[in-house]
XYZ file of C-alpha atoms in Angstrom:
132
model
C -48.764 -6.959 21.393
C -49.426 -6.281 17.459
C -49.793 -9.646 15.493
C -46.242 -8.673 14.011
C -44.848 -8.775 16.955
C -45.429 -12.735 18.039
C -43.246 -13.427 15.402
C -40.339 -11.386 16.868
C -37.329 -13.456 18.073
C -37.407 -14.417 21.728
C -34.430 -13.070 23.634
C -32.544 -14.848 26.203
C -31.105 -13.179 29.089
C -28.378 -14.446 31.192
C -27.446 -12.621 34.497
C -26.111 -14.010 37.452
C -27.306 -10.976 39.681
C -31.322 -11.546 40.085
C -32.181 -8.279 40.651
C -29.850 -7.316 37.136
C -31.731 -9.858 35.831
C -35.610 -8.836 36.629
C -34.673 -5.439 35.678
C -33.732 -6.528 32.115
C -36.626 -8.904 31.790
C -39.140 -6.272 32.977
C -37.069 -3.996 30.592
C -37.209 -6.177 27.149
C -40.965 -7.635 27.941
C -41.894 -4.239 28.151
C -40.482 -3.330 24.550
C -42.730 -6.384 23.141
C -40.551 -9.081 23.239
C -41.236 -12.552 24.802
C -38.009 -13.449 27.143
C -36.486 -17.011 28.719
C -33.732 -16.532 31.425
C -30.878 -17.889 32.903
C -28.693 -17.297 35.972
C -25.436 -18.842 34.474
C -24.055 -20.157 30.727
C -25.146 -23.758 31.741
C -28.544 -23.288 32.334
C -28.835 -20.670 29.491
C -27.345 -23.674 27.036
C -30.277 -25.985 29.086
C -32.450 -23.240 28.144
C -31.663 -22.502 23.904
C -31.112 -26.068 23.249
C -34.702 -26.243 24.262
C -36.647 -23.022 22.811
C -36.207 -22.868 19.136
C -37.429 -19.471 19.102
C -34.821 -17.806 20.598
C -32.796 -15.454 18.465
C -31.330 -13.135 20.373
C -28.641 -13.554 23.518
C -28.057 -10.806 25.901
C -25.527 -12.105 28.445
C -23.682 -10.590 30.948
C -19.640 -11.922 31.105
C -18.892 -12.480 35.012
C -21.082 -15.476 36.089
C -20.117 -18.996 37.951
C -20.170 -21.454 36.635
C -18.608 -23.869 33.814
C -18.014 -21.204 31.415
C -18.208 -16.874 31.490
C -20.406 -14.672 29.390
C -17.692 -14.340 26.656
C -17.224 -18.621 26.362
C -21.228 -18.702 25.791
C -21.812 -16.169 23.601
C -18.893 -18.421 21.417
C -20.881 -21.501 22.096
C -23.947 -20.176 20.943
C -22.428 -18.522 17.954
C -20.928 -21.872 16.948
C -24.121 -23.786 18.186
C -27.010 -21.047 16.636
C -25.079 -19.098 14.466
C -28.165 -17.248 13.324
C -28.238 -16.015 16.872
C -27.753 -12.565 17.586
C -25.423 -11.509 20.438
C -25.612 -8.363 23.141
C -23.100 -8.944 25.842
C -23.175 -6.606 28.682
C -20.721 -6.045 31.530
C -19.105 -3.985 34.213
C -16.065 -5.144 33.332
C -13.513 -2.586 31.594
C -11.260 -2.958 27.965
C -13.287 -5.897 26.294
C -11.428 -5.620 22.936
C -12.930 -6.435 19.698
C -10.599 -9.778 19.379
C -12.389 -11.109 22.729
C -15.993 -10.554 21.054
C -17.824 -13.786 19.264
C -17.757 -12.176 15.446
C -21.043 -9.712 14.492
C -21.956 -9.258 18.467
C -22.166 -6.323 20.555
C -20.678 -4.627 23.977
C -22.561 -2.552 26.116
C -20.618 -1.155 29.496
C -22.844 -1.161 32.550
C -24.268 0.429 33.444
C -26.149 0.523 30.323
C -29.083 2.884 28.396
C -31.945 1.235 28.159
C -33.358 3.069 25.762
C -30.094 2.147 23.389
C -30.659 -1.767 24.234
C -34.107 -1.431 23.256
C -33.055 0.267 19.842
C -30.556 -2.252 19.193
C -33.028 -5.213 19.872
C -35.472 -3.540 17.467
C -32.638 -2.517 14.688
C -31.813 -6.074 14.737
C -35.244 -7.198 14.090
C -35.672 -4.889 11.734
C -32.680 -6.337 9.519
C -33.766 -9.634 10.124
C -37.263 -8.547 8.526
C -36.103 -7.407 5.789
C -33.367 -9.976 4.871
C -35.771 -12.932 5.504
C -38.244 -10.407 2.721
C -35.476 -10.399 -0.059
């Protein structure tokens, strides 16, 4: 890992399916990033209410539990709103309106080469905004 890298965002992953969710750890520590996870919204709250250097949220809608995909990636956007949000699911005709403002949808099965970008594209902005 370059020294410009340990200040990169953590990203937190929240997948209810543990193989899903090993594959997307393996997948985003592998691109350089340092990673917390979660199997449902409740212990992902647990989870960024705990790590303050989280910045990122890649969650996947259908889970158990006290609230979806879609209700945390609200939560956090009210809670973190400096978070940034990748939500991810099998589930077809997520409009727009249903999406947490300034996150993004990603049908599964997803590239992961294009999550990778999109992790790194984020950073990127964040670099340079936090530079001005």
């Amino acid at each position: 890992m370059h020294a410009k890298d340990t200040k990169r965002p953590a990203v937190l992953i929240v997948e209810d399916e543990p193989l899903l969710r090993m594959d997307a750890v393996d997948m985003i520590q592998d691109a350089g990033f340092k990673t917390y996870d979660a199997p449902s919204a409740d212990a992902a709250i647990e989870i960024i209410g705990s790590h303050d250097d989280i910045g990122i949220l890649f969650t996947d809608i259908d889970m158990p539990g006290s609230m979806d995909g879609l209700k945390l990636a609200e939560y956090v956007r009210t809670g973190w709103p400096s978070v940034k949000i990748l939500i991810a699911s099998g589930v077809i005709g997520v409009g727009d309106e249903e999406m947490p403002e300034g996150s993004k949808f990603y049908a599964k099965p997803y590239a992961t080469s294009l999550i990778i970008d999109d992790l790194r594209t984020l950073i990127a902005k964040d670099e340079t905004n936090s530079s001005l």
